[in-house]
Amino acid sequence: MTLIVYSEKCTGCGACVEACPFGVLSLEGERLVIGEGCTACGACVEVCEAGALALAEAEGPSPRPEVPPDGIWVFAEQRHGRLAPVTLELLGEARRLAGELAVPVAGVLLGDRVAELAPELFRAGADKVYVAEHPALAEFVEGPFTAALTEMAARFRPEILLAGATYVGRAFIPQVAAALRTGLTADCTAFAIDRERRLLLQTRPAFGGNIMATIITPRTYPQMATARPGVFRRLAEPYADAGQVVPVELSSLQEPGPCTFVGTVEEVRERLPLSEAEVIVAGGRGLKEARHFRLLEELAELLGGAVGATRAAVDAGWIPYSHQIGQTGKTVAPKLYIAVGISGAVQHLAGIQSSDFIVAINKDPDAPIFKVADIGLVGDLFEIVPALIAAIRRDRG
Amino acid sequence: MKIIVCIKQVPETDKVRLDPETHTLIREGVQAIINPFDLYALEAGLRLREARGGQVTLLSMGPPQAEAALREALGYGAESAVLLSDKAFAGADTWATALTLAHAVRKLGGADLIVTGKQAIDGDTAQVGPMLATVLGVPYVAWARKLTLTDDTVLEVERLLDHGYDALRVRLPAVVSVVKEISEPRVPSFKAKMQAKKAVIPTWTLADLGLDPREVGLAGSFTQVVRVFPPPARGASEVWTGDPQELATRLWARLKELGRR
């Protein structure tokens, strides 16, 4: 799409200049100038009363082909036979979208001996499960995973392909999109279907979460997106006990490829990864010393949660990087996020904005964290947190 | 060793906001900076060059003013820089960006290693690096915290995934993205900064890259932004003050209501 100006209709009123979210429109005298950076979002077209602006289909890479036959695919991320929770969340979301499009949902398992996971995918919402098993897929390496998923998508042709925006998903799904010559939207937090145009509307945060954007892939298939873990809901009831399992023989895996797995050098040893925790207790600069994280661990343990940290706390060496939440670390979406001694830098807030409920404990009443917190407690964390731990203990006897 | 480091000029994101009423981007006081994650990529590139010899070339696509970011980055000690700038590149999505960068890499005669930051702080997509690798037909490894060249053809990588850190061995040429654990960016030396000031940074246009206008920018993009809007406001905040004991008891009562037992 490109923005077109019918200059004979333009009255030079400037309404479009005001409305442009990217500030790329300007008036030179009465002549409207479209500057660099226009995304053809159409905001100006909506406000133009003179009808002087329109979006025209640009000559794209190709006209929109026929709708492919194979419905919605969800990449079923797993490691050593254990499914990533986002897989089940996405199957739940895929069911909802599939209902609107009247298409089936398929899960795609890549690994070495992973077929036994198929029933879990049927319960979570899949009608069909593709299984590609190969020793080169035993551990995650971008090359073989890209080759496998690209080959399968090219062969069976899904209309939509979704994956979790995990480290794994974000490492290789862009390569699959590029290989299939189609669009990809990163780290989505909402999906909808435009029924009229039969398009997947993909909504995601940008600019550190200060702006939301809705994106489409209008001309190519599959329409691809990665989705933020913890945001979408898995089905409340099991969908099916069984379904069609489709084993796939791959022809595209090179052996040995140019990139090989050597070994895992360090397993993060938390009992509960941040990406899977329903409760996260996180600490920032206000904790003052490494040993005070013990306080947060105690609270997290009582609440069945995990411990997170800000960049400041990690940079101070109080806690390893694997705990870091925010733009430079992990993005989380727990049901409950307790921010302790965290002022709320925008980079940190970007990583927690999808949390259901945020509690902030900070002694500075002007800390930005209080603006996003559902409940903010102004006070000394070294008094409040121990009192909270004591209150929970007392209550539980 | 030919190393290319990709650089993006970005607005300082903590300043970028949409006016909640007019839905327009508030641009006042928004400074353009080098994407902070790219400085880690640059540091990684410089260290490999120092270990093995060779040269580091900086590559960026953006409006003419993105030259400032390249010049600043040159001050860290890279040998050369190229800016890809053309009106036709405007509005590019990650695919069209990767395709344009790939043509520039080929025009540069290829590279042994291309290093990128983990993502850019404006778009946060982390997609251009892997797509670039695919267009070039070379392997890609994401989220490296450690890069070691065993010789000029094999790179050992330690990289972050959700479960921890894996070691991989990749035959060059390749594209890798690095996380901030790779090593703290250096402070630019005075000498390098002075040299950067005088450096000639060529600008390559569509014609220089031999691309068709339909392949780049908005026209060559597979995705399209249809709407931008401010994030949904969170529910009203309650702010409690008072005796810490009471605050704690009250909080626990509320958390229990929310289902935390």
XYZ file of C-alpha atoms in Angstrom:
658
model
C 0.000 0.000 0.000
C 1.131 3.538 -0.640
C -0.357 6.863 0.294
C -1.686 8.898 -2.611
C -2.491 12.621 -2.554
C -5.089 14.012 -4.959
C -3.661 17.512 -4.873
C -6.611 18.995 -6.768
C -8.878 17.986 -3.880
C -6.489 19.001 -1.089
C -7.568 22.145 0.731
C -4.355 22.447 2.717
C -6.315 22.278 5.999
C -3.524 20.389 7.766
C -5.787 17.869 9.545
C -3.710 15.028 8.122
C -0.479 16.599 9.339
C -1.927 16.626 12.851
C -3.200 13.079 12.560
C -0.003 11.471 11.254
C 1.328 9.250 14.052
C 4.787 9.272 12.515
C 5.010 13.017 11.855
C 6.006 12.501 8.217
C 3.405 14.782 6.638
C 4.011 18.471 6.226
C 2.569 21.386 4.294
C 4.786 23.403 2.029
C 2.521 26.359 1.467
C -0.667 24.532 0.561
C 1.069 21.561 -0.942
C 1.069 18.379 1.104
C 4.424 16.624 1.258
C 4.824 12.988 2.284
C 8.185 12.626 3.990
C 10.288 9.558 4.645
C 8.928 6.996 7.058
C 5.312 6.798 5.860
C 3.989 3.345 6.729
C 0.694 3.835 4.873
C -1.158 3.370 8.163
C -4.120 5.371 6.849
C -4.586 7.616 9.886
C -4.496 10.661 7.577
C -6.989 9.148 5.127
C -9.526 8.833 7.919
C -9.341 12.496 8.904
C -9.266 13.989 5.398
C -12.659 15.578 4.865
C -11.854 16.611 1.318
C -11.201 13.046 0.239
C -7.803 14.075 -1.039
C -5.925 11.132 0.459
C -6.190 7.458 -0.370
C -4.277 4.259 0.102
C -3.485 2.453 -3.097
C -2.236 -1.063 -3.466
C 1.408 -0.730 -4.337
C 2.847 -3.108 -6.827
C 4.026 -5.589 -4.271
C 6.247 -8.622 -4.514
C 3.230 -10.602 -5.726
C -0.547 -10.322 -5.827
C -2.347 -12.119 -3.018
C -2.568 -15.778 -3.902
C -5.396 -18.147 -3.149
C -5.970 -18.998 0.522
C -3.726 -21.979 1.357
C -5.459 -25.149 2.503
C -3.942 -26.082 5.837
C -5.463 -23.714 8.397
C -3.561 -22.551 11.459
C -0.263 -24.030 12.564
C 1.294 -23.709 15.968
C 4.979 -24.528 16.329
C 5.034 -26.851 19.343
C 8.199 -25.812 21.135
C 9.621 -28.510 23.377
C 12.904 -29.377 24.975
C 13.830 -32.932 25.917
C 10.191 -33.983 25.728
C 8.753 -31.134 27.753
C 6.479 -28.635 25.990
C 6.988 -24.911 26.457
C 3.837 -23.523 28.136
C 3.404 -20.936 25.356
C 2.653 -23.815 22.965
C -0.481 -24.694 24.908
C -1.469 -21.029 25.209
C -1.122 -20.573 21.448
C -3.161 -23.689 20.691
C -5.948 -22.177 22.805
C -5.718 -18.908 20.868
C -5.471 -20.765 17.547
C -8.764 -22.555 18.316
C -10.477 -19.233 18.795
C -9.070 -17.868 15.506
C -9.803 -21.133 13.693
C -13.442 -20.849 14.756
C -13.681 -17.530 12.955
C -11.997 -18.816 9.828
C -13.603 -22.283 9.901
C -10.232 -23.991 9.456
C -8.413 -26.737 11.390
C -5.573 -26.237 13.872
C -2.348 -28.219 13.640
C 0.538 -28.538 16.064
C 4.022 -29.021 14.633
C 6.484 -31.088 16.636
C 10.157 -30.994 15.696
C 12.648 -33.071 17.646
C 14.103 -36.474 18.192
C 11.443 -38.877 19.509
C 8.747 -36.351 20.277
C 5.643 -38.111 18.918
C 4.579 -38.980 22.449
C 3.746 -35.301 22.989
C 0.961 -35.373 20.375
C -1.867 -36.235 22.818
C -0.990 -33.185 24.901
C -1.380 -31.035 21.800
C -4.779 -32.587 20.980
C -5.985 -31.793 24.480
C -4.699 -28.230 24.132
C -6.587 -27.620 20.878
C -4.933 -29.312 17.882
C -6.968 -31.272 15.318
C -3.833 -32.612 13.725
C -0.190 -32.965 14.738
C 2.707 -33.024 12.294
C 5.727 -34.836 13.681
C 9.190 -34.548 12.182
C 11.767 -36.602 14.029
C 15.458 -36.455 13.296
C 18.638 -36.652 15.383
C 19.634 -33.198 14.088
C 16.536 -31.820 15.839
C 17.360 -33.268 19.274
C 18.736 -29.946 20.513
C 17.784 -26.531 19.242
C 20.006 -25.238 16.455
C 18.660 -22.565 14.112
C 19.703 -24.205 10.830
C 17.991 -27.606 11.106
C 14.860 -26.151 12.736
C 14.578 -23.548 9.986
C 15.060 -26.159 7.274
C 12.503 -28.516 8.827
C 9.722 -26.008 9.441
C 10.281 -24.291 6.084
C 10.065 -27.579 4.223
C 6.892 -28.597 6.084
C 5.151 -25.246 5.620
C 6.023 -25.204 1.919
C 4.681 -28.729 1.515
C 1.424 -28.526 3.513
C 0.758 -24.759 3.211
C -0.835 -23.307 6.339
C -2.754 -20.043 6.124
C -1.359 -18.876 9.471
C 1.754 -19.972 11.383
C 2.198 -19.030 15.043
C 5.081 -19.639 17.452
C 6.046 -18.500 20.925
C 8.215 -15.388 21.155
C 10.708 -17.342 23.252
C 14.462 -17.331 22.737
C 14.007 -20.335 20.472
C 11.039 -18.958 18.522
C 12.611 -15.582 17.992
C 15.880 -17.179 16.895
C 14.594 -19.241 13.973
C 11.034 -18.222 13.039
C 12.350 -15.087 11.238
C 14.490 -17.377 9.110
C 11.460 -19.501 8.247
C 9.499 -16.383 7.262
C 12.384 -15.152 5.121
C 12.820 -18.548 3.474
C 9.080 -18.711 2.710
C 9.167 -15.101 1.454
C 6.393 -13.971 3.749
C 5.866 -11.434 6.531
C 6.404 -11.944 10.243
C 5.282 -9.916 13.236
C 7.301 -10.233 16.439
C 6.124 -10.663 20.000
C 2.385 -10.179 19.504
C 0.100 -9.637 22.480
C -3.257 -9.832 20.656
C -4.703 -11.417 17.530
C -7.970 -10.875 15.703
C -9.428 -11.788 12.336
C -10.534 -9.213 9.780
C -13.277 -11.353 8.254
C -13.959 -9.107 5.309
C -10.393 -9.322 4.028
C -9.653 -12.664 5.691
C -6.559 -11.277 7.380
C -4.880 -11.966 10.689
C -4.632 -8.719 12.666
C -1.428 -8.912 14.698
C -1.025 -6.451 17.545
C 2.272 -5.828 19.279
C 3.964 -3.261 21.469
C 6.763 -1.115 20.017
C 8.951 1.705 21.269
C 9.508 -0.064 24.559
C 5.778 -0.592 25.020
C 4.840 3.063 24.652
C 3.018 2.416 21.408
C 0.897 -0.476 20.162
C 0.795 -1.340 16.471
C -1.547 -3.585 14.522
C 0.132 -5.256 11.584
C -1.087 -7.364 8.669
C 0.568 -9.571 6.082
C -1.731 -8.732 3.184
C -0.215 -10.434 0.151
C 1.692 -13.524 1.188
C 1.190 -16.790 3.076
C 1.503 -18.050 5.655
C 0.698 -15.023 7.797
C 3.292 -15.481 10.518
C 3.658 -14.158 14.054
C 5.502 -14.904 17.243
C 3.462 -14.385 20.409
C 4.486 -13.288 23.861
C 4.421 -16.122 26.415
C 1.902 -15.818 29.230
C -0.494 -13.519 27.381
C -2.844 -15.938 25.631
C -5.174 -18.323 27.454
C -5.021 -22.042 27.141
C -8.351 -23.863 26.794
C -10.215 -24.391 30.053
C -11.411 -27.855 28.952
C -9.452 -30.475 26.989
C -10.275 -30.173 23.264
C -9.824 -33.791 22.158
C -8.253 -37.016 23.377
C -6.903 -37.939 19.989
C -6.509 -36.692 16.455
C -4.600 -37.213 13.276
C -0.851 -37.699 13.660
C 1.070 -36.977 10.457
C 4.682 -38.216 10.480
C 6.850 -36.189 8.098
C 9.997 -37.419 6.363
C 12.304 -34.479 5.828
C 14.578 -34.146 2.825
C 16.119 -30.748 3.592
C 18.331 -31.539 6.586
C 22.016 -31.424 5.741
C 24.254 -33.744 7.715
C 26.411 -32.365 9.116
C 25.220 -28.795 8.713
C 27.459 -25.754 9.010
C 26.350 -25.247 12.594
C 26.394 -28.002 15.199
C 25.369 -28.402 18.810
C 28.294 -29.037 21.147
C 26.669 -29.179 24.562
C 24.760 -27.351 27.233
C 27.303 -25.433 29.291
C 25.011 -24.098 31.962
C 21.480 -24.985 33.010
C 19.725 -22.181 34.794
C 18.980 -23.905 38.028
C 15.781 -22.222 39.177
C 13.037 -24.644 40.058
C 10.722 -22.284 38.135
C 11.749 -20.313 35.033
C 10.582 -16.694 34.962
C 8.740 -17.260 31.701
C 6.558 -19.888 33.374
C 6.018 -18.340 36.811
C 2.514 -17.185 37.772
C 4.012 -15.039 40.502
C 7.214 -13.024 40.206
C 8.833 -11.111 43.042
C 11.414 -8.762 41.550
C 13.990 -6.495 43.142
C 15.802 -3.379 42.027
C 18.344 -0.902 43.221
C 16.348 -0.362 46.415
C 17.521 -3.758 47.674
C 20.947 -2.223 48.254
C 22.884 -5.495 48.630
C 23.027 -8.965 47.131
C 22.121 -10.655 50.388
C 18.772 -8.873 50.542
C 17.572 -10.915 47.574
C 17.188 -13.702 50.125
C 14.144 -11.764 51.366
C 12.594 -11.868 47.901
C 13.383 -15.558 47.538
C 11.558 -16.227 50.766
C 8.498 -14.291 49.630
C 8.579 -15.892 46.175
C 8.761 -19.337 47.719
C 5.730 -18.651 49.930
C 3.764 -17.472 46.893
C 4.969 -20.292 44.647
C 6.763 -17.834 42.438
C 10.129 -16.927 40.979
C 12.575 -14.095 41.613
C 13.298 -11.431 39.020
C 15.480 -8.337 38.978
C 16.057 -5.065 37.202
C 19.062 -4.301 35.071
C 20.472 -2.147 37.886
C 20.439 -5.086 40.305
C 22.015 -7.410 37.729
C 24.657 -4.863 36.757
C 25.493 -4.431 40.432
C 26.250 -8.153 40.478
C 23.578 -8.978 43.053
C 21.881 -11.636 40.938
C 22.664 -13.414 37.613
C 21.531 -12.083 34.223
C 19.072 -14.935 33.771
C 16.854 -13.145 36.318
C 16.840 -9.841 34.475
C 13.435 -8.528 33.421
C 12.919 -5.717 30.958
C 13.997 -4.720 27.508
C 17.542 -5.989 27.977
C 16.388 -9.128 29.733
C 13.234 -11.195 29.715
C 9.684 -10.144 29.016
C 7.292 -11.662 31.536
C 3.536 -11.909 31.917
C 2.749 -13.394 35.347
C -0.610 -13.221 37.097
C 1.033 -11.315 39.942
C 4.152 -9.160 39.743
C 5.550 -7.722 42.955
C 8.112 -4.978 42.296
C 10.273 -4.385 45.352
C 12.569 -1.371 45.490
C 12.099 -0.853 41.735
C 11.688 2.708 40.529
C 10.196 1.684 37.191
C 12.510 2.734 34.353
C 10.662 2.508 31.070
C 12.931 -0.335 29.915
C 11.850 -2.360 32.919
C 8.183 -1.503 32.487
C 8.366 -2.732 28.882
C 9.137 -6.177 30.234
C 6.274 -6.344 32.726
C 3.401 -4.566 31.012
C 1.573 -7.786 30.185
C 1.370 -8.799 33.873
C -2.195 -9.244 35.158
C -1.678 -7.526 38.503
C 1.235 -5.401 39.658
C 2.098 -4.566 43.247
C 4.857 -2.027 43.888
C 6.713 -1.472 47.127
C 8.912 1.619 47.117
C 9.743 4.365 49.545
C 9.671 7.105 46.892
C 6.024 8.127 46.337
C 6.993 9.690 42.990
C 8.562 6.532 41.553
C 7.176 5.830 38.043
C 6.397 2.231 39.050
C 3.399 3.535 41.003
C 1.799 4.725 37.762
C 1.592 1.194 36.382
C 1.034 -0.649 39.648
C -2.453 -1.775 40.541
C -1.508 -1.344 44.172
C 1.417 0.741 45.328
C 2.752 0.593 48.880
C 4.793 3.603 49.868
C 7.256 2.640 52.551
C 10.462 0.920 53.518
C 10.746 -2.431 51.790
C 12.900 -3.739 54.645
C 9.903 -3.291 56.928
C 7.064 -4.142 54.550
C 8.462 -7.315 52.969
C 9.321 -9.046 56.274
C 5.905 -8.004 57.603
C 4.263 -9.485 54.522
C 6.200 -12.733 54.923
C 5.155 -12.834 58.588
C 1.529 -12.136 57.677
C 1.470 -14.998 55.179
C 3.123 -17.374 57.669
C 0.709 -16.359 60.428
C -2.253 -16.842 58.157
C -1.145 -20.287 57.071
C -0.384 -21.305 60.649
C 38.988 -11.565 9.006
C 36.243 -9.439 7.452
C 33.697 -8.479 10.054
C 30.548 -6.451 9.442
C 28.641 -4.957 12.357
C 25.075 -3.784 11.729
C 24.080 -0.507 13.363
C 20.683 1.143 13.657
C 19.956 4.705 14.606
C 16.942 4.754 16.908
C 14.969 7.309 18.889
C 15.576 7.129 22.611
C 12.524 5.041 23.357
C 11.806 6.229 26.844
C 10.954 9.553 25.271
C 8.657 8.227 22.566
C 4.981 8.397 23.382
C 1.667 8.703 21.614
C -0.527 11.570 22.620
C -3.447 9.643 24.126
C -5.976 12.033 22.598
C -4.667 12.720 19.129
C -2.753 9.429 18.708
C 0.189 11.311 17.280
C 3.788 10.667 18.118
C 5.170 13.164 20.608
C 8.573 13.990 19.170
C 9.730 16.833 21.332
C 12.984 16.109 23.058
C 13.426 12.745 21.341
C 17.084 12.237 20.548
C 18.500 9.885 17.962
C 21.047 7.464 19.396
C 22.917 4.337 18.349
C 20.733 1.377 19.253
C 22.342 0.475 22.613
C 22.380 -3.269 21.837
C 24.443 -2.572 18.707
C 27.298 -1.295 20.867
C 27.667 -4.823 22.254
C 27.790 -6.155 18.683
C 30.438 -3.582 17.839
C 32.479 -4.486 20.918
C 32.280 -8.178 19.988
C 33.420 -7.385 16.449
C 36.300 -5.234 17.636
C 37.509 -7.896 20.064
C 37.501 -10.607 17.413
C 39.428 -8.328 15.094
C 41.937 -7.613 17.842
C 42.327 -11.340 18.486
C 42.612 -12.464 14.855
C 43.422 -9.373 12.796
C 41.265 -8.009 10.003
C 38.809 -5.202 9.695
C 35.439 -4.141 10.998
C 32.972 -2.445 8.659
C 29.826 -0.784 9.985
C 26.624 -1.037 7.989
C 23.428 0.887 8.542
C 20.256 1.617 6.643
C 18.361 4.775 7.450
C 17.669 8.385 6.565
C 20.650 10.635 5.717
C 20.962 11.733 9.343
C 21.762 8.122 10.347
C 25.269 8.962 9.195
C 25.734 10.538 12.618
C 25.218 7.157 14.268
C 27.783 5.536 11.972
C 30.264 8.299 12.637
C 29.813 7.950 16.364
C 30.213 4.182 16.060
C 33.402 4.629 14.017
C 34.769 6.417 17.063
C 34.911 3.073 18.858
C 37.555 1.925 16.423
C 35.960 0.355 13.334
C 37.817 0.724 10.024
C 34.985 1.873 7.771
C 31.279 2.476 7.501
C 28.614 2.493 4.798
C 25.198 4.090 4.957
C 22.338 2.752 2.870
C 19.969 5.598 2.257
C 17.358 6.230 -0.387
C 13.806 7.514 -0.342
C 12.818 4.155 -1.793
C 14.024 2.370 1.380
C 11.535 4.238 3.594
C 8.858 2.244 5.362
C 10.771 -1.035 5.016
C 9.684 -3.900 7.247
C 12.216 -6.384 8.608
C 12.211 -8.434 5.395
C 12.790 -5.464 3.081
C 15.492 -4.199 5.455
C 17.246 -7.577 5.500
C 17.090 -7.816 1.706
C 18.616 -4.349 1.310
C 21.363 -5.085 3.845
C 22.113 -8.370 2.096
C 22.713 -6.580 -1.188
C 25.081 -4.204 0.564
C 26.956 -7.128 2.152
C 27.392 -8.646 -1.308
C 28.560 -5.316 -2.705
C 31.122 -5.190 0.106
C 32.394 -8.523 -1.153
C 30.824 -10.542 1.646
C 32.115 -11.025 5.170
C 33.445 -13.812 7.345
C 31.212 -12.752 10.170
C 28.283 -10.381 10.568
C 27.455 -9.329 14.126
C 24.191 -7.698 15.230
C 22.751 -6.596 18.538
C 19.990 -8.715 20.020
C 17.275 -6.324 18.811
C 16.666 -2.627 18.200
C 14.988 -0.764 21.016
C 12.431 0.963 18.790
C 10.937 -2.020 17.001
C 12.130 -4.772 19.376
C 11.633 -7.355 16.627
C 15.027 -9.140 16.575
C 14.155 -10.214 13.026
C 16.536 -8.427 10.685
C 19.645 -10.434 11.672
C 18.147 -13.891 11.119
C 16.416 -12.767 7.926
C 19.702 -11.328 6.656
C 21.362 -14.694 7.254
C 18.635 -16.451 5.297
C 18.885 -14.062 2.350
C 22.667 -14.533 2.317
C 22.288 -18.296 2.707
C 24.617 -18.484 5.710
C 24.036 -19.921 9.204
C 22.621 -17.774 11.980
C 23.143 -18.107 15.734
C 21.132 -15.958 18.132
C 21.844 -14.546 21.602
C 25.598 -15.187 21.896
C 27.316 -14.311 25.164
C 30.711 -15.606 24.087
C 32.407 -15.829 20.689
C 35.714 -17.612 20.155
C 37.451 -18.036 16.824
C 39.358 -21.303 16.792
C 40.752 -20.426 13.381
C 39.552 -18.211 10.554
C 36.818 -20.618 9.554
C 35.211 -21.878 12.760
C 33.467 -19.858 15.439
C 32.620 -21.306 18.827
C 29.553 -19.717 20.332
C 28.022 -19.841 23.768
C 24.473 -18.636 23.654
C 21.518 -17.954 25.865
C 18.250 -19.885 25.598
C 15.372 -20.209 28.066
C 16.958 -23.205 29.789
C 20.458 -21.769 30.117
C 23.485 -21.638 27.857
C 24.382 -23.910 24.952
C 27.676 -24.211 23.101
C 27.585 -24.394 19.307
C 30.219 -24.620 16.620
C 29.558 -22.753 13.393
C 31.467 -22.770 10.147
C 31.979 -19.267 8.762
C 30.659 -17.190 7.107
C 27.809 -16.649 9.532
C 25.559 -14.074 11.178
C 25.390 -13.937 14.985
C 23.435 -11.763 17.386
C 24.932 -10.978 20.774
C 23.456 -10.241 24.210
C 24.900 -7.736 26.620
C 26.851 -10.348 28.595
C 29.267 -10.557 25.648
C 31.341 -7.711 27.146
C 30.877 -4.119 28.173
C 31.377 -1.674 25.270
C 34.673 0.199 25.523
C 35.023 3.935 25.907
C 35.980 5.416 22.521
C 39.572 6.576 22.404
C 40.310 10.202 21.633
C 42.364 9.249 18.618
C 39.678 7.058 17.084
C 37.091 9.735 17.714
C 39.184 12.302 15.879
C 39.690 9.908 12.978
C 35.940 9.214 12.887
C 35.256 12.912 12.568
C 37.245 13.042 9.338
C 36.128 9.682 7.950
C 34.362 9.575 4.618
C 31.188 7.544 4.922
C 29.809 6.574 1.529
C 26.064 6.529 1.007
C 24.737 3.770 -1.219
C 21.381 4.237 -2.883
C 18.938 1.899 -4.554
C 20.817 2.229 -7.827
C 24.152 1.461 -6.157
C 22.718 -1.779 -4.813
C 21.122 -2.746 -8.098
C 17.748 -3.309 -6.495
C 14.318 -2.780 -7.985
C 12.203 -0.134 -6.188
C 9.463 -2.742 -5.807
C 11.762 -4.946 -3.729
C 12.600 -2.385 -1.051
C 10.961 -0.011 1.399
C 7.241 -0.084 1.904
C 6.611 -1.553 -1.565
C 8.891 -4.514 -0.879
C 7.545 -5.176 2.604
C 5.468 -8.230 3.333
C 3.926 -6.680 6.443
C 2.040 -3.449 6.813
C 1.167 -1.349 9.832
C -2.562 -0.699 9.731
C -3.025 1.067 13.040
C -1.002 2.565 15.875
C -2.507 3.427 19.233
C -1.455 4.022 22.819
C -1.265 0.931 25.032
C -4.467 0.227 26.928
C -4.362 2.034 30.243
C -3.975 -0.238 33.237
C -6.714 -0.058 35.860
C -6.568 2.838 38.272
C -3.642 2.599 40.667
C -4.239 2.579 44.377
C -1.443 4.025 46.434
C -1.299 3.032 50.080
C 0.716 4.743 52.769
C 0.954 4.170 56.478
C 2.314 1.743 59.025
C 4.361 -1.013 57.310
C 2.752 -3.765 59.414
C -0.718 -2.630 58.460
C 0.233 -2.218 54.809
C 1.577 -5.761 54.747
C -1.538 -7.238 56.395
C -3.801 -5.315 54.069
C -1.800 -6.398 51.029
C -1.947 -10.056 51.999
C -5.717 -9.784 52.485
C -6.041 -8.329 48.991
C -3.751 -10.917 47.417
C -5.858 -13.638 48.984
C -8.950 -12.122 47.401
C -7.126 -12.307 44.095
C -6.627 -16.003 44.641
C -3.103 -16.222 46.052
C -3.253 -18.646 48.915
